[in-house]
Amino acid sequence: MGCGLEDDRTLQVIEQAQIEGSISFALVELPKETANEDNPWEPKLTETSDNTEKERGKFAERKRFLYAHNIIPIWFPHGKYDALKFFLSEVVDQIGAGYSVTSARNRVNELLGKGDRLAQKNNIEQAFRCYAGAWEIIKATPGAFVGEVRLNTINRIKRFYDLNGYGFECKELIKEIIELTRRIYPENSIELALEYHAIGYTYERYNYYKLMLKTMQKSQEILEKCMERVEKSDEIINKAVYIYTGLAYAFLKNGDEERAKEWYQKVKKLLDDFGECLQNDEKAFAYNGLYRYYHLLDKTGKATETLEKALELRRQLYDNSDGLTDYEVREILNHIINTHSNKIRIHLKNKHIAEAENEF
């Protein structure tokens, strides 16, 4: 404490005490040139020169010096010594006696909210640290997160990992989600079927197509058993369209075109028979999926027509997205982009380059 980390005796002692491969950490004040008078907590680390953005000179020089001595700096804004108190208080909280139920929930909500804000600014690495930190607190305080509260919170973390490519971290969450869902909901329930379906798409994001198919088949089996127990309702029909479309896609990703056609035909029949009771998101999802069916049949016009229907419905969902969460809005936008991408594929297959460029 109080060491300047320059060419002084303290630095020499640190170097002598290090063993091969060891790393030190230090709380380090940023150079004065990075100070931001308008917002002191958002220092100006870069500057633009010759239309190129680069780190400010003294900041870059200081960082190189510390790295050369195997010291990882934890920067705080110039002159903002309160940052030391905030940082050390956080360390004490995390390694001390632990969290109470209230403090654990508050801290997790705070981390997830901060993660959301960072993700919106495209600061994904920092956002990931927030989500990972929240997950560690959940595991450390099982009594604070039980039942649906635990399931919903973990699903929120998994969605972030899904969207941003943290596949390895998803594995532990997937296992936990399945176990929780089985405990919370009846064995053959819509909720359990939907959890398996969602996990199937998680596997698809990371190209685990065999696992994708297994979980989609499990989802469909649970749905069928549920339909045997209860009378068909609008909710059941909507979820059936959703789950059948996912299963058809899973067969397609595994190279089984005939089985894919069978399930796409079931989706088409549900659309024809129950179109009026289907919600726009399920209906759009089905139309976007059916384009693959018509693509297999080499019916280009029909494939394009179903994508236009999906696009129209998804635009309506976006236009009426007031009240939805940021994640839900992003999902709608991702679906819109996906539908445009599918139209591009059709145009390119038919060598309609101008139409593909226009769609792009």
Short mmCIF file of C-alpha atoms in Angstrom, two decimals:
data_model
loop_
_atom_site.label_atom_id
_atom_site.label_comp_id
_atom_site.label_asym_id
_atom_site.label_seq_id
_atom_site.Cartn_x
_atom_site.Cartn_y
_atom_site.Cartn_z
CA MET A 1 0.00 0.00 0.00
CA GLY A 2 1.41 3.33 -1.03
CA CYS A 3 3.97 1.77 -3.35
CA GLY A 4 4.46 3.72 -6.57
CA LEU A 5 5.52 0.60 -8.51
CA GLU A 6 8.30 2.48 -10.21
CA ASP A 7 11.96 1.47 -10.26
CA ASP A 8 12.06 1.29 -6.46
CA ARG A 9 13.03 -1.23 -3.79
CA THR A 10 9.45 -2.54 -3.42
CA LEU A 11 9.35 -3.47 -7.09
CA GLN A 12 12.72 -5.23 -6.76
CA VAL A 13 11.39 -7.28 -3.82
CA ILE A 14 8.29 -8.25 -5.82
CA GLU A 15 10.44 -9.41 -8.72
CA GLN A 16 12.75 -11.42 -6.44
CA ALA A 17 9.79 -13.06 -4.68
CA GLN A 18 8.14 -14.21 -7.89
CA ILE A 19 8.41 -17.81 -8.99
CA GLU A 20 8.23 -18.83 -12.63
CA GLY A 21 4.80 -18.17 -14.11
CA SER A 22 3.50 -16.18 -11.11
CA ILE A 23 1.47 -13.02 -11.55
CA SER A 24 0.85 -10.12 -9.19
CA PHE A 25 -2.13 -7.78 -9.13
CA ALA A 26 -2.11 -4.12 -8.13
CA LEU A 27 -4.70 -1.39 -7.70
CA VAL A 28 -3.21 1.36 -9.85
CA GLU A 29 -4.27 4.98 -10.38
CA LEU A 30 -4.69 5.96 -14.02
CA PRO A 31 -2.44 8.76 -15.40
CA LYS A 32 -3.82 12.29 -15.17
CA GLU A 33 -4.18 12.52 -18.97
CA THR A 34 -7.04 9.99 -18.82
CA ALA A 35 -9.16 12.08 -16.44
CA ASN A 36 -12.69 12.85 -17.65
CA GLU A 37 -14.11 15.96 -15.98
CA ASP A 38 -17.61 15.33 -17.35
CA ASN A 39 -17.76 11.80 -15.95
CA PRO A 40 -14.81 10.92 -13.68
CA TRP A 41 -15.87 7.25 -13.52
CA GLU A 42 -15.50 6.82 -17.29
CA PRO A 43 -11.87 7.76 -17.93
CA LYS A 44 -10.63 8.60 -21.42
CA LEU A 45 -8.26 5.75 -22.16
CA THR A 46 -7.95 6.34 -25.91
CA GLU A 47 -7.45 9.22 -28.33
CA THR A 48 -7.83 9.58 -32.09
CA SER A 49 -4.84 10.45 -34.23
CA ASP A 50 -4.74 10.28 -38.05
CA ASN A 51 -8.21 8.71 -38.00
CA THR A 52 -6.87 5.89 -35.82
CA GLU A 53 -7.99 5.27 -32.25
CA LYS A 54 -5.18 4.28 -29.90
CA GLU A 55 -4.43 4.22 -26.19
CA ARG A 56 -3.20 7.46 -24.67
CA GLY A 57 0.60 7.64 -24.43
CA LYS A 58 1.23 7.63 -20.69
CA PHE A 59 -1.49 5.05 -20.09
CA ALA A 60 -0.03 2.71 -22.73
CA GLU A 61 3.50 3.27 -21.39
CA ARG A 62 2.43 2.56 -17.79
CA LYS A 63 0.60 -0.58 -18.83
CA ARG A 64 3.62 -1.92 -20.75
CA PHE A 65 5.88 -1.30 -17.75
CA LEU A 66 3.58 -3.20 -15.36
CA TYR A 67 3.04 -6.10 -17.76
CA ALA A 68 6.80 -6.38 -18.22
CA HIS A 69 7.06 -6.99 -14.46
CA ASN A 70 4.21 -9.57 -14.46
CA ILE A 71 1.85 -7.18 -12.69
CA ILE A 72 -1.79 -7.06 -13.77
CA PRO A 73 -3.15 -3.57 -13.01
CA ILE A 74 -6.67 -3.07 -11.67
CA TRP A 75 -7.10 0.53 -12.76
CA PHE A 76 -9.05 3.22 -10.95
CA PRO A 77 -9.74 6.77 -12.24
CA HIS A 78 -7.18 9.46 -11.55
CA GLY A 79 -7.76 11.04 -8.16
CA LYS A 80 -10.79 8.82 -7.33
CA TYR A 81 -9.39 7.11 -4.24
CA ASP A 82 -12.92 6.18 -3.13
CA ALA A 83 -12.59 3.42 -5.73
CA LEU A 84 -10.21 1.59 -3.37
CA LYS A 85 -12.88 1.51 -0.67
CA PHE A 86 -15.53 0.24 -3.11
CA PHE A 87 -13.24 -2.46 -4.46
CA LEU A 88 -12.01 -3.70 -1.09
CA SER A 89 -15.55 -3.67 0.35
CA GLU A 90 -16.63 -5.90 -2.52
CA VAL A 91 -13.74 -8.29 -1.85
CA VAL A 92 -14.67 -8.46 1.84
CA ASP A 93 -18.31 -9.20 0.94
CA GLN A 94 -17.35 -12.05 -1.37
CA ILE A 95 -14.76 -13.79 0.83
CA GLY A 96 -16.29 -12.98 4.20
CA ALA A 97 -19.01 -14.79 6.11
CA GLY A 98 -21.16 -15.06 3.00
CA TYR A 99 -24.42 -13.56 1.82
CA SER A 100 -27.75 -13.50 3.56
CA VAL A 101 -30.78 -14.45 1.44
CA THR A 102 -31.67 -10.80 0.86
CA SER A 103 -28.14 -9.61 0.14
CA ALA A 104 -27.51 -12.55 -2.21
CA ARG A 105 -30.63 -11.82 -4.24
CA ASN A 106 -29.90 -8.10 -4.29
CA ARG A 107 -26.32 -8.69 -5.40
CA VAL A 108 -27.35 -11.12 -8.17
CA ASN A 109 -29.99 -8.71 -9.45
CA GLU A 110 -27.43 -5.90 -9.36
CA LEU A 111 -24.89 -7.97 -11.33
CA LEU A 112 -27.44 -9.10 -13.91
CA GLY A 113 -28.71 -5.55 -14.37
CA LYS A 114 -25.16 -4.29 -14.82
CA GLY A 115 -24.48 -7.17 -17.24
CA ASP A 116 -27.52 -6.19 -19.31
CA ARG A 117 -26.35 -2.57 -19.53
CA LEU A 118 -22.83 -3.60 -20.53
CA ALA A 119 -24.19 -6.00 -23.16
CA GLN A 120 -26.29 -3.19 -24.66
CA LYS A 121 -23.07 -1.19 -25.03
CA ASN A 122 -21.48 -4.27 -26.67
CA ASN A 123 -19.03 -4.65 -23.80
CA ILE A 124 -19.52 -8.41 -23.82
CA GLU A 125 -16.41 -9.44 -21.88
CA GLN A 126 -17.30 -7.24 -18.91
CA ALA A 127 -20.93 -8.33 -19.16
CA PHE A 128 -19.84 -11.97 -19.03
CA ARG A 129 -17.95 -11.32 -15.80
CA CYS A 130 -21.15 -9.96 -14.26
CA TYR A 131 -23.20 -12.99 -15.34
CA ALA A 132 -20.48 -15.41 -14.23
CA GLY A 133 -20.26 -13.63 -10.87
CA ALA A 134 -24.03 -13.90 -10.42
CA TRP A 135 -23.87 -17.64 -11.15
CA GLU A 136 -21.12 -18.12 -8.54
CA ILE A 137 -23.26 -16.37 -5.88
CA ILE A 138 -26.27 -18.54 -6.79
CA LYS A 139 -24.19 -21.69 -6.33
CA ALA A 140 -22.70 -20.40 -3.07
CA THR A 141 -26.10 -19.50 -1.54
CA PRO A 142 -28.53 -22.27 -2.56
CA GLY A 143 -31.03 -21.25 0.11
CA ALA A 144 -31.46 -17.82 -1.48
CA PHE A 145 -32.45 -19.20 -4.88
CA VAL A 146 -34.96 -22.02 -4.93
CA GLY A 147 -37.78 -23.22 -7.18
CA GLU A 148 -38.94 -20.97 -9.99
CA VAL A 149 -36.80 -18.05 -8.76
CA ARG A 150 -33.68 -20.18 -9.24
CA LEU A 151 -34.87 -21.57 -12.58
CA ASN A 152 -35.77 -18.16 -14.02
CA THR A 153 -32.51 -16.59 -12.86
CA ILE A 154 -30.39 -19.41 -14.30
CA ASN A 155 -32.32 -19.29 -17.57
CA ARG A 156 -31.56 -15.57 -17.77
CA ILE A 157 -27.83 -16.30 -17.45
CA LYS A 158 -28.07 -19.12 -20.00
CA ARG A 159 -29.77 -16.81 -22.53
CA PHE A 160 -26.83 -14.42 -22.30
CA TYR A 161 -24.37 -17.28 -22.81
CA ASP A 162 -26.45 -18.52 -25.76
CA LEU A 163 -26.52 -15.13 -27.46
CA ASN A 164 -22.83 -14.43 -26.96
CA GLY A 165 -21.20 -17.79 -27.62
CA TYR A 166 -20.16 -18.97 -24.17
CA GLY A 167 -20.85 -22.63 -24.99
CA PHE A 168 -18.60 -24.26 -22.40
CA GLU A 169 -20.23 -22.30 -19.56
CA CYS A 170 -23.68 -23.43 -20.74
CA LYS A 171 -23.05 -27.10 -19.93
CA GLU A 172 -23.31 -26.73 -16.16
CA LEU A 173 -26.36 -24.50 -16.49
CA ILE A 174 -28.16 -26.95 -18.81
CA LYS A 175 -27.79 -29.79 -16.30
CA GLU A 176 -29.09 -27.57 -13.51
CA ILE A 177 -32.05 -26.35 -15.61
CA ILE A 178 -33.18 -29.89 -16.46
CA GLU A 179 -32.94 -31.04 -12.84
CA LEU A 180 -34.80 -27.97 -11.59
CA THR A 181 -37.56 -28.26 -14.19
CA ARG A 182 -38.15 -31.90 -13.32
CA ARG A 183 -38.51 -30.98 -9.65
CA ILE A 184 -40.73 -27.95 -10.18
CA TYR A 185 -43.12 -29.14 -12.89
CA PRO A 186 -45.04 -32.39 -13.43
CA GLU A 187 -43.20 -35.09 -15.35
CA ASN A 188 -45.23 -34.67 -18.55
CA SER A 189 -45.88 -30.94 -18.58
CA ILE A 190 -45.71 -28.24 -21.24
CA GLU A 191 -43.07 -26.42 -19.15
CA LEU A 192 -40.75 -29.44 -19.16
CA ALA A 193 -41.26 -29.94 -22.91
CA LEU A 194 -40.37 -26.28 -23.57
CA GLU A 195 -37.22 -26.47 -21.44
CA TYR A 196 -35.96 -29.44 -23.47
CA HIS A 197 -36.87 -27.59 -26.67
CA ALA A 198 -34.91 -24.49 -25.59
CA ILE A 199 -31.91 -26.63 -24.67
CA GLY A 200 -32.09 -28.22 -28.12
CA TYR A 201 -31.51 -24.82 -29.69
CA THR A 202 -28.64 -24.20 -27.27
CA TYR A 203 -26.96 -27.36 -28.59
CA GLU A 204 -27.65 -26.20 -32.15
CA ARG A 205 -25.78 -22.93 -31.52
CA TYR A 206 -22.64 -24.92 -30.73
CA ASN A 207 -23.13 -27.49 -33.54
CA TYR A 208 -23.96 -30.39 -31.20
CA TYR A 209 -26.53 -31.68 -33.66
CA LYS A 210 -26.95 -35.19 -32.23
CA LEU A 211 -27.63 -33.76 -28.78
CA MET A 212 -29.96 -31.24 -30.38
CA LEU A 213 -32.01 -34.04 -31.94
CA LYS A 214 -32.15 -36.04 -28.70
CA THR A 215 -33.45 -33.11 -26.68
CA MET A 216 -35.95 -32.10 -29.39
CA GLN A 217 -37.26 -35.68 -29.50
CA LYS A 218 -37.55 -35.66 -25.71
CA SER A 219 -39.48 -32.41 -25.93
CA GLN A 220 -41.89 -33.91 -28.47
CA GLU A 221 -42.37 -37.10 -26.40
CA ILE A 222 -43.27 -35.07 -23.31
CA LEU A 223 -45.68 -32.94 -25.36
CA GLU A 224 -47.46 -36.03 -26.71
CA LYS A 225 -47.90 -37.45 -23.20
CA CYS A 226 -49.20 -34.09 -22.04
CA MET A 227 -51.71 -34.05 -24.90
CA GLU A 228 -52.95 -37.49 -23.84
CA ARG A 229 -53.72 -36.17 -20.35
CA VAL A 230 -55.36 -32.85 -21.14
CA GLU A 231 -57.86 -31.58 -23.66
CA LYS A 232 -56.42 -29.76 -26.66
CA SER A 233 -56.34 -26.03 -26.04
CA ASP A 234 -55.00 -22.98 -27.86
CA GLU A 235 -51.90 -23.09 -25.65
CA ILE A 236 -51.23 -26.75 -26.48
CA ILE A 237 -51.67 -26.14 -30.23
CA ASN A 238 -49.32 -23.14 -30.12
CA LYS A 239 -46.64 -25.10 -28.31
CA ALA A 240 -47.09 -28.10 -30.62
CA VAL A 241 -46.39 -25.90 -33.65
CA TYR A 242 -43.29 -24.59 -31.91
CA ILE A 243 -41.97 -28.00 -30.84
CA TYR A 244 -42.77 -29.81 -34.12
CA THR A 245 -40.95 -27.10 -36.09
CA GLY A 246 -37.88 -27.46 -33.88
CA LEU A 247 -37.91 -31.26 -34.22
CA ALA A 248 -38.16 -31.08 -38.02
CA TYR A 249 -35.20 -28.71 -38.07
CA ALA A 250 -33.22 -31.06 -35.80
CA PHE A 251 -33.76 -33.97 -38.21
CA LEU A 252 -32.65 -31.72 -41.05
CA LYS A 253 -29.46 -30.72 -39.22
CA ASN A 254 -28.70 -34.43 -38.80
CA GLY A 255 -29.15 -35.14 -42.52
CA ASP A 256 -32.48 -37.02 -42.23
CA GLU A 257 -34.52 -35.16 -44.86
CA GLU A 258 -37.40 -37.66 -44.96
CA ARG A 259 -38.09 -37.44 -41.22
CA ALA A 260 -37.74 -33.67 -41.45
CA LYS A 261 -40.41 -33.59 -44.18
CA GLU A 262 -42.76 -35.69 -42.01
CA TRP A 263 -42.61 -33.22 -39.15
CA TYR A 264 -42.82 -30.17 -41.38
CA GLN A 265 -45.99 -31.69 -42.85
CA LYS A 266 -47.42 -31.94 -39.31
CA VAL A 267 -46.58 -28.26 -38.79
CA LYS A 268 -48.30 -27.34 -42.06
CA LYS A 269 -51.43 -29.27 -41.05
CA LEU A 270 -51.57 -27.46 -37.69
CA LEU A 271 -51.26 -24.12 -39.49
CA ASP A 272 -54.05 -25.08 -41.93
CA ASP A 273 -56.38 -26.44 -39.23
CA PHE A 274 -55.74 -24.05 -36.33
CA GLY A 275 -54.24 -20.94 -37.94
CA GLU A 276 -56.77 -18.61 -36.30
CA CYS A 277 -55.84 -19.63 -32.74
CA LEU A 278 -52.07 -19.40 -33.26
CA GLN A 279 -50.15 -16.49 -31.79
CA ASN A 280 -48.03 -14.36 -34.11
CA ASP A 281 -44.68 -15.48 -32.69
CA GLU A 282 -45.49 -19.21 -33.00
CA LYS A 283 -47.03 -18.67 -36.43
CA ALA A 284 -43.97 -16.71 -37.65
CA PHE A 285 -41.67 -19.38 -36.23
CA ALA A 286 -43.59 -22.06 -38.15
CA TYR A 287 -43.59 -20.12 -41.45
CA ASN A 288 -39.85 -19.49 -41.14
CA GLY A 289 -39.36 -23.22 -40.56
CA LEU A 290 -41.62 -24.30 -43.43
CA TYR A 291 -39.44 -22.47 -45.92
CA ARG A 292 -36.97 -25.34 -45.41
CA TYR A 293 -39.71 -27.85 -46.24
CA TYR A 294 -40.51 -26.12 -49.54
CA HIS A 295 -36.79 -25.69 -50.15
CA LEU A 296 -36.42 -29.50 -49.89
CA LEU A 297 -39.27 -29.91 -52.38
CA ASP A 298 -37.56 -27.38 -54.68
CA LYS A 299 -40.61 -25.12 -54.56
CA THR A 300 -38.83 -21.78 -54.58
CA GLY A 301 -41.94 -19.63 -54.93
CA LYS A 302 -43.66 -21.30 -51.98
CA ALA A 303 -40.50 -21.05 -49.86
CA THR A 304 -40.25 -17.31 -50.54
CA GLU A 305 -43.97 -16.85 -49.81
CA THR A 306 -43.73 -18.47 -46.36
CA LEU A 307 -40.71 -16.33 -45.49
CA GLU A 308 -42.62 -13.18 -46.48
CA LYS A 309 -45.42 -14.23 -44.13
CA ALA A 310 -42.91 -14.85 -41.33
CA LEU A 311 -41.27 -11.48 -41.96
CA GLU A 312 -44.57 -9.61 -41.90
CA LEU A 313 -45.56 -11.20 -38.58
CA ARG A 314 -42.18 -10.54 -37.02
CA ARG A 315 -42.25 -6.90 -38.06
CA GLN A 316 -45.65 -6.61 -36.39
CA LEU A 317 -44.18 -8.13 -33.22
CA TYR A 318 -41.36 -5.58 -33.31
CA ASP A 319 -43.73 -2.66 -33.94
CA ASN A 320 -45.72 -3.74 -30.87
CA SER A 321 -42.74 -4.48 -28.64
CA ASP A 322 -43.47 -1.80 -26.01
CA GLY A 323 -43.36 -3.40 -22.58
CA LEU A 324 -41.07 -6.26 -23.64
CA THR A 325 -37.68 -6.77 -22.05
CA ASP A 326 -34.49 -5.85 -23.91
CA TYR A 327 -33.76 -9.56 -24.35
CA GLU A 328 -37.20 -10.18 -25.90
CA VAL A 329 -36.75 -7.28 -28.32
CA ARG A 330 -33.31 -8.54 -29.31
CA GLU A 331 -34.79 -11.99 -29.95
CA ILE A 332 -37.41 -10.49 -32.30
CA LEU A 333 -34.69 -8.57 -34.15
CA ASN A 334 -32.56 -11.71 -34.40
CA HIS A 335 -35.54 -13.58 -35.86
CA ILE A 336 -36.13 -10.80 -38.41
CA ILE A 337 -32.48 -10.97 -39.47
CA ASN A 338 -32.70 -14.76 -39.68
CA THR A 339 -35.73 -14.54 -41.97
CA HIS A 340 -33.93 -12.10 -44.28
CA SER A 341 -30.92 -14.46 -44.28
CA ASN A 342 -33.12 -17.35 -45.38
CA LYS A 343 -34.47 -15.25 -48.26
CA ILE A 344 -30.90 -14.47 -49.30
CA ARG A 345 -30.14 -18.20 -49.43
CA ILE A 346 -33.03 -18.76 -51.83
CA HIS A 347 -31.98 -15.88 -54.08
CA LEU A 348 -28.37 -17.11 -54.19
CA LYS A 349 -29.44 -20.66 -54.99
CA ASN A 350 -31.37 -19.31 -57.97
CA LYS A 351 -28.48 -16.97 -58.91
CA HIS A 352 -30.66 -13.88 -58.34
CA ILE A 353 -27.72 -11.79 -57.18
CA ALA A 354 -29.42 -8.39 -57.34
CA GLU A 355 -32.34 -9.64 -55.21
CA ALA A 356 -29.90 -11.17 -52.70
CA GLU A 357 -27.99 -7.90 -52.41
CA ASN A 358 -31.22 -5.98 -51.95
CA GLU A 359 -32.31 -8.39 -49.20
CA PHE A 360 -28.90 -8.01 -47.54
#
